[in-house]
Amino acid sequence: MDLFTAACDNRHAPLAERLRPRTLDEVVGQRHLLDAGCPLRLLIENDQLTSLILWGPPGTGKTTLAQVIANSTSSSFVPFSAINNGVKDIRAVIDRARDLLAMYSRRTIVFVDEIHRFNKSQQDAFLPAVENGDIILIGATTENPSFEINSALLSRARVFVLEALSGADITTLLRRAMDDPRAFDGTPPLIDDAAIEQLAHSAQGDARVALGNLQLVVEAAAGQAINGDFVAKTLQRRALRYDKGGDEHYQVISAFIKSMRGSDPDATLYWLARLLEAGEDAKFIARRMVILAAEDIGNADPRALQLAVSAQQAAHFTGLPEARIILAQAATYLACAPKSNAAYAGINSALDEVRNSGSLPVPMHLRNAATALMKQQGYAAGYRYAHDDCTGYRAQEYLPEQLRGRRFYQPVERGYEKTINDRMRYYQRLKEEQLQQENLQGNNPEETGN
């Protein structure tokens, strides 16, 4: 007995399993894939499947589509769990598939739920059979296939992206469940529109959550009529869709960072609240804010990095829930600060140059003359101590000769970097004046190697 047959005949199974669609017409949502003429529908209806990956959030219909395929294909259909099966089981399935294909010309479709849980060697075990056409592989995953599935295997499969169900889809699903004889024993209780709306809202686009909550509410009502207030009291608080190690984690933190970079404090607070409400580690949030302060604000507001580091220390010291106030203060400051990535771009440019030109020699006048022999060889000869000049600046070259005049740091005309730009222009004028004066005096540092 497998995941497709066990639940359907079991009145004690979760409601979502009892009501799992059996045909394409019963599937709710995913119209971009399943409407008439759409690619996945055509593949299923024509029984012409190739290896594919179904990628989407929980409760969007990945296993349901596998159920529909199992019911409609003329191929042998083998459900396979990434949690319970290993390489030995994979090889056994492939051997049986080869025998079936050789003796009866019948294909085998292997459905792997949560394929992202397979390690590299387990995924590699499928590769020859997929490549040779011995099996058709259908994988279901909540994680980004680009990160979780081997590139060789991924290149041999089509990826179909499933979307979270809309509120209207969830509402349709709930109303259909109340009318389905498989759902509840006896006459189902009356449920008003406000209750349906509350259940749909609490599901966050997840059909499994919606039906699970409906089952909970109906059982709690014990035959009494159900309204919105009863649903709210029964469910208490809905859980946000979030997986600290998964794709949703990266999407929400990405939105948080981009909102600060984009100077939108309101969006910044919203995404921060999403992170906190989902249980994200305050230290992780603070660490990303420290990085942003240097990468996206930099010297446009040097206080940003100081504030971010202070927030990281204070959040670690206080802990949640109080740390939310500290994080909110720092995040809104970073969002409103002037932006510059000049330091970030500058170090990347310098690294590119180092990797391209290698270890260029340090100019002689910049070398450290630690011994008498080094002094005899000319180390530090001609070095000009900046403090000897009343301006605190002495004209001389600091880059290797091959890179003279190269600019890596190019501050913007925003925030404090505008002041830095003014200072850099001032030093450039001093340099030109000092070099001109030295030329007139016949003491050109360019000519003496200084």
XYZ file of C-alpha atoms in Angstrom:
450
model
C 0.000 0.000 0.000
C 1.475 3.395 -1.060
C 0.729 7.068 -0.506
C -1.779 7.048 -3.380
C -3.952 4.178 -2.213
C -3.684 4.202 1.568
C -5.482 7.425 2.308
C -8.344 7.256 -0.151
C -10.104 4.359 1.568
C -9.280 5.413 5.123
C -11.935 7.487 6.860
C -9.435 8.353 9.550
C -6.904 9.822 7.136
C -6.428 13.619 7.073
C -9.078 15.461 5.080
C -6.527 16.578 2.486
C -5.709 12.949 1.707
C -9.345 11.846 1.540
C -10.179 14.622 -0.916
C -7.064 14.415 -3.069
C -8.136 14.999 -6.731
C -8.156 11.987 -9.022
C -8.486 13.771 -12.401
C -7.197 16.997 -13.926
C -10.677 18.524 -13.782
C -10.721 18.128 -10.004
C -7.427 19.999 -9.534
C -7.799 23.557 -8.222
C -5.259 26.211 -9.235
C -2.130 26.048 -11.454
C -4.058 27.319 -14.462
C -0.824 28.368 -16.186
C 0.059 24.661 -16.376
C -3.290 22.875 -16.450
C -5.708 24.974 -18.500
C -6.684 23.595 -21.907
C -3.724 23.696 -24.255
C -1.159 24.302 -21.519
C 2.014 22.190 -21.665
C 1.694 20.029 -18.568
C -1.952 19.231 -19.241
C -1.134 18.160 -22.779
C 1.686 15.905 -21.574
C -0.599 14.221 -19.027
C -3.642 13.890 -21.289
C -1.584 12.518 -24.189
C 0.414 10.230 -21.892
C 3.623 11.598 -23.388
C 5.493 12.543 -20.249
C 9.219 13.175 -20.178
C 11.265 13.465 -17.008
C 10.179 16.543 -15.103
C 10.540 18.400 -11.812
C 7.521 19.904 -10.029
C 8.754 22.837 -7.947
C 6.526 24.845 -5.661
C 5.606 25.731 -2.074
C 3.918 23.149 0.175
C 0.275 22.428 -0.547
C 0.275 23.556 -4.179
C -0.514 20.180 -5.769
C 2.785 18.460 -6.574
C 1.758 15.088 -5.109
C -1.767 15.621 -6.426
C -0.441 15.894 -9.971
C 1.480 12.683 -9.377
C -1.813 11.073 -8.301
C -3.494 12.268 -11.510
C -0.627 10.937 -13.609
C -0.800 7.595 -11.792
C -4.511 7.377 -12.605
C -4.176 8.343 -16.261
C -0.943 6.839 -17.584
C -0.561 3.520 -19.347
C 2.958 3.301 -17.930
C 3.891 1.515 -14.753
C 3.839 4.086 -11.952
C 6.208 3.703 -8.979
C 5.930 6.117 -6.023
C 9.301 6.562 -4.354
C 10.165 8.343 -1.117
C 13.402 10.282 -0.807
C 13.149 9.853 2.957
C 12.732 6.068 3.131
C 14.689 4.803 0.119
C 18.386 4.716 -0.743
C 20.690 3.848 -3.660
C 20.007 0.105 -3.335
C 16.252 0.699 -3.691
C 16.856 2.997 -6.669
C 18.852 0.326 -8.476
C 16.158 -2.274 -7.813
C 13.482 0.008 -9.297
C 15.630 0.683 -12.346
C 16.289 -3.042 -12.898
C 12.555 -3.787 -12.792
C 11.889 -0.891 -15.172
C 14.428 -2.240 -17.678
C 12.862 -5.699 -17.536
C 9.368 -4.256 -18.045
C 10.541 -2.189 -20.999
C 12.429 -5.101 -22.603
C 9.694 -7.728 -22.168
C 6.489 -5.699 -22.556
C 7.622 -2.378 -24.112
C 6.014 -0.675 -21.135
C 7.570 2.436 -19.638
C 8.019 3.079 -15.911
C 7.352 6.458 -14.314
C 9.170 6.881 -11.012
C 7.724 9.623 -8.804
C 10.150 10.887 -6.144
C 8.544 13.014 -3.464
C 10.887 15.543 -1.790
C 13.651 14.775 -4.251
C 15.775 17.554 -2.731
C 16.353 15.259 0.256
C 18.400 12.903 -1.923
C 22.150 13.442 -1.684
C 24.405 13.640 -4.751
C 25.157 9.910 -4.947
C 21.462 9.041 -4.692
C 20.567 11.495 -7.447
C 23.448 10.236 -9.570
C 22.016 6.713 -9.328
C 19.023 7.873 -11.409
C 21.096 9.617 -14.068
C 21.999 6.714 -16.427
C 18.441 5.373 -16.402
C 16.988 8.814 -17.149
C 19.592 9.459 -19.842
C 18.954 6.114 -21.543
C 15.176 6.378 -21.290
C 14.883 3.352 -18.999
C 12.641 5.389 -16.661
C 10.740 8.641 -16.671
C 11.587 10.548 -13.491
C 9.114 12.925 -11.869
C 10.521 14.764 -8.863
C 8.597 16.974 -6.446
C 10.416 19.600 -4.410
C 9.764 22.693 -2.319
C 13.385 23.798 -2.789
C 14.961 25.613 -5.720
C 16.051 22.841 -8.123
C 19.035 24.929 -9.233
C 20.524 24.528 -5.762
C 19.238 21.122 -4.702
C 19.304 18.915 -7.810
C 22.420 17.853 -9.684
C 22.939 19.899 -12.823
C 23.342 16.765 -14.967
C 20.004 15.387 -13.768
C 18.322 18.790 -13.969
C 19.437 19.280 -17.573
C 17.545 16.121 -18.553
C 14.249 17.166 -16.966
C 11.707 19.906 -17.591
C 10.988 22.111 -14.603
C 7.381 23.156 -13.966
C 6.899 25.868 -11.356
C 3.749 25.592 -9.214
C 2.404 28.713 -7.540
C 0.762 29.220 -4.162
C -3.001 28.971 -4.515
C -4.943 32.221 -4.624
C -7.581 33.103 -2.048
C -10.259 32.343 -4.632
C -8.717 28.922 -5.292
C -8.681 28.089 -1.583
C -12.282 29.265 -1.217
C -13.326 26.990 -4.088
C -11.473 24.111 -2.474
C -13.159 24.649 0.902
C -16.674 24.943 -0.532
C -16.112 21.844 -2.609
C -14.949 19.979 0.503
C -18.141 20.866 2.394
C -20.179 19.272 -0.401
C -18.002 16.182 -0.886
C -19.439 12.978 0.645
C -15.894 11.755 1.328
C -15.239 14.661 3.683
C -17.387 14.175 6.787
C -19.628 11.525 8.235
C -23.283 12.508 8.286
C -24.555 15.978 7.449
C -21.773 18.578 7.541
C -22.364 21.617 9.780
C -23.440 24.949 8.365
C -20.525 27.289 7.694
C -20.964 30.937 6.727
C -19.010 33.036 4.224
C -16.991 34.791 6.921
C -15.779 31.436 8.212
C -14.771 30.302 4.717
C -12.954 33.607 4.156
C -11.140 33.258 7.489
C -10.057 29.716 6.650
C -8.870 30.751 3.184
C -6.896 33.663 4.609
C -5.213 31.514 7.245
C -4.020 28.959 4.674
C -1.412 31.242 3.040
C -1.982 29.593 -0.342
C -1.501 26.060 1.022
C -4.337 23.655 0.161
C -3.200 21.096 2.729
C -3.255 23.699 5.503
C -6.685 24.939 4.385
C -8.245 21.478 4.506
C -6.458 20.627 7.744
C -7.833 23.754 9.377
C -11.321 23.002 8.019
C -11.178 19.531 9.543
C -10.049 20.978 12.885
C -12.831 23.573 12.923
C -15.566 21.082 11.950
C -14.456 18.624 14.616
C -14.307 21.392 17.228
C -17.786 22.635 16.271
C -19.310 19.200 17.017
C -22.238 19.791 14.672
C -22.832 23.454 15.580
C -22.954 26.225 12.965
C -19.557 27.757 12.197
C -18.914 31.480 11.797
C -15.818 33.645 11.401
C -15.397 34.289 15.132
C -15.449 30.565 15.877
C -12.795 29.929 13.222
C -10.565 32.704 14.632
C -10.841 31.348 18.177
C -10.231 27.765 17.094
C -7.189 28.451 14.945
C -5.745 31.051 17.351
C -2.828 32.043 15.155
C -1.846 30.955 11.679
C 1.695 29.863 10.958
C 3.561 31.700 8.232
C 4.927 29.679 5.335
C 8.659 29.723 5.996
C 11.529 27.260 6.053
C 14.759 28.456 7.633
C 16.814 26.240 5.371
C 14.665 26.489 2.288
C 13.779 28.693 -0.633
C 11.199 30.796 1.230
C 13.896 31.722 3.750
C 16.087 33.127 0.993
C 13.207 34.925 -0.724
C 12.101 36.770 2.426
C 15.605 37.751 3.514
C 16.261 38.902 -0.074
C 13.176 41.138 0.046
C 14.321 42.531 3.418
C 17.804 43.390 2.122
C 16.516 44.882 -1.131
C 13.985 47.030 0.737
C 16.770 48.571 2.849
C 18.955 49.024 -0.233
C 15.980 50.612 -1.989
C 15.473 53.128 0.862
C 11.935 51.964 1.752
C 11.609 51.831 5.559
C 7.988 50.641 5.484
C 8.752 47.612 3.307
C 11.849 47.054 5.442
C 9.723 46.805 8.601
C 7.216 44.501 6.899
C 9.861 42.007 5.793
C 11.592 42.271 9.159
C 8.269 41.401 10.800
C 7.887 38.439 8.440
C 11.320 37.174 9.454
C 10.660 37.617 13.157
C 7.162 36.152 13.073
C 8.462 33.081 11.260
C 11.038 32.518 14.000
C 14.184 33.641 12.196
C 17.305 33.951 14.355
C 17.851 37.595 15.371
C 21.619 37.110 15.053
C 21.228 36.081 11.416
C 19.121 39.182 10.676
C 21.622 41.463 12.427
C 24.538 39.875 10.578
C 22.926 40.608 7.215
C 22.328 44.208 8.291
C 26.005 44.629 9.161
C 26.946 43.390 5.689
C 24.451 45.760 4.045
C 25.776 48.719 6.040
C 29.221 48.216 4.497
C 28.151 47.023 1.051
C 25.295 49.395 0.214
C 25.886 52.454 2.426
C 29.606 52.457 3.076
C 31.211 55.862 3.442
C 28.069 57.673 2.328
C 27.218 57.366 6.032
C 30.036 55.784 8.082
C 27.747 55.758 11.125
C 25.615 53.073 9.473
C 28.183 50.356 10.069
C 28.693 51.519 13.670
C 24.942 51.397 14.279
C 24.572 47.984 12.632
C 27.379 46.494 14.722
C 25.904 48.045 17.870
C 22.508 46.603 16.945
C 24.043 43.159 16.451
C 25.667 43.305 19.886
C 22.554 44.709 21.576
C 20.238 42.146 19.932
C 22.540 39.343 21.066
C 22.623 40.816 24.579
C 18.866 41.308 24.992
C 17.455 38.458 22.892
C 13.926 38.290 21.529
C 11.295 39.613 21.857
C 13.007 42.886 22.909
C 15.617 42.558 20.170
C 12.896 43.295 17.618
C 12.958 46.965 18.724
C 16.710 47.195 18.284
C 16.575 45.527 14.875
C 13.738 47.819 13.790
C 15.669 50.943 14.816
C 18.777 49.858 12.944
C 16.884 48.608 9.885
C 14.934 51.832 9.421
C 18.138 53.880 9.835
C 19.864 51.782 7.178
C 16.866 52.102 4.875
C 16.882 55.913 5.149
C 20.665 56.357 4.962
C 22.325 57.682 1.780
C 23.548 54.802 -0.359
C 26.907 54.032 -1.929
C 28.502 50.766 -2.978
C 31.794 52.481 -3.878
C 33.836 50.612 -1.240
C 32.247 47.298 -2.289
C 32.882 47.993 -5.974
C 36.376 49.267 -5.188
C 37.603 46.152 -3.395
C 36.099 43.951 -6.122
C 37.903 45.989 -8.772
C 41.174 45.778 -6.844
C 40.776 42.006 -6.441
C 40.186 41.639 -10.177
C 43.396 43.579 -10.844
C 45.410 41.471 -8.405
C 44.133 38.252 -9.982
C 44.905 39.606 -13.432
C 48.345 41.178 -12.887
C 49.639 38.944 -10.096
C 52.203 39.984 -7.485
C 53.571 43.246 -8.833
C 56.703 44.401 -6.966
C 56.343 46.902 -4.142
C 57.957 50.242 -5.142
C 61.377 50.616 -3.532
C 60.483 53.776 -1.614
C 57.551 51.966 0.067
C 59.517 48.944 1.210
C 60.436 48.431 4.845
C 64.192 48.806 5.393
C 64.524 46.514 8.391
C 68.286 45.877 8.047
C 71.402 47.767 6.955
C 71.684 45.538 3.886
C 68.147 46.431 2.839
C 68.997 50.120 3.150
C 72.087 49.595 0.977
C 69.867 47.959 -1.648
C 67.684 51.049 -1.735
C 64.736 49.948 0.381
C 62.748 52.999 1.581
C 65.053 55.329 -0.310
C 63.211 58.530 -1.161
C 60.183 57.791 1.000
C 58.476 61.033 2.009
C 56.923 61.213 5.452
C 53.553 62.927 5.047
C 53.671 64.684 8.429
C 56.829 66.554 7.459
C 54.701 68.830 5.298
C 52.433 71.427 6.897
C 49.521 70.097 4.824
C 49.979 66.553 6.129
C 50.396 65.399 2.532
C 53.461 64.638 0.382
C 53.230 63.845 -3.321
C 54.527 60.384 -4.143
C 53.317 57.202 -5.857
C 51.908 54.342 -3.795
C 50.772 51.920 -6.512
C 53.129 49.652 -8.449
C 54.591 51.408 -11.489
C 52.418 49.406 -13.896
C 49.237 50.664 -12.187
C 50.040 54.342 -11.718
C 46.963 56.494 -12.110
C 44.573 53.563 -11.674
C 41.375 54.367 -9.714
C 39.668 51.659 -7.659
C 37.687 53.736 -5.162
C 35.270 56.149 -6.805
C 32.989 57.693 -4.169
C 29.579 58.997 -5.152
C 28.281 62.539 -4.698
C 25.897 61.486 -1.913
C 26.049 61.716 1.851
C 29.451 61.818 3.487
C 31.112 60.481 0.350
C 30.553 63.909 -1.183
C 32.879 65.231 1.525
C 35.341 62.416 0.782
C 35.236 63.376 -2.903
C 36.039 66.969 -2.003
C 38.977 65.756 0.112
C 40.278 63.532 -2.690
C 40.126 66.471 -5.111
C 41.996 68.588 -2.550
C 44.773 65.978 -2.294
C 44.959 65.804 -6.084
C 45.439 69.582 -6.264
C 48.164 69.384 -3.598
C 49.876 66.632 -5.537
C 49.858 68.661 -8.753
C 51.133 71.776 -6.963
C 53.921 69.921 -5.164
C 55.029 68.117 -8.315
C 55.015 71.393 -10.256
C 57.131 73.048 -7.558
C 59.569 70.130 -7.523
C 59.869 70.281 -11.316
C 60.804 73.936 -11.082
C 63.403 73.062 -8.448
C 64.756 70.187 -10.559
C 63.774 67.561 -7.983
C 61.106 65.499 -9.724
C 60.196 62.385 -7.668
C 59.117 60.702 -10.919
C 62.699 61.023 -12.185
C 64.371 59.914 -8.940
C 62.136 56.819 -8.598
C 60.394 58.168 -5.492
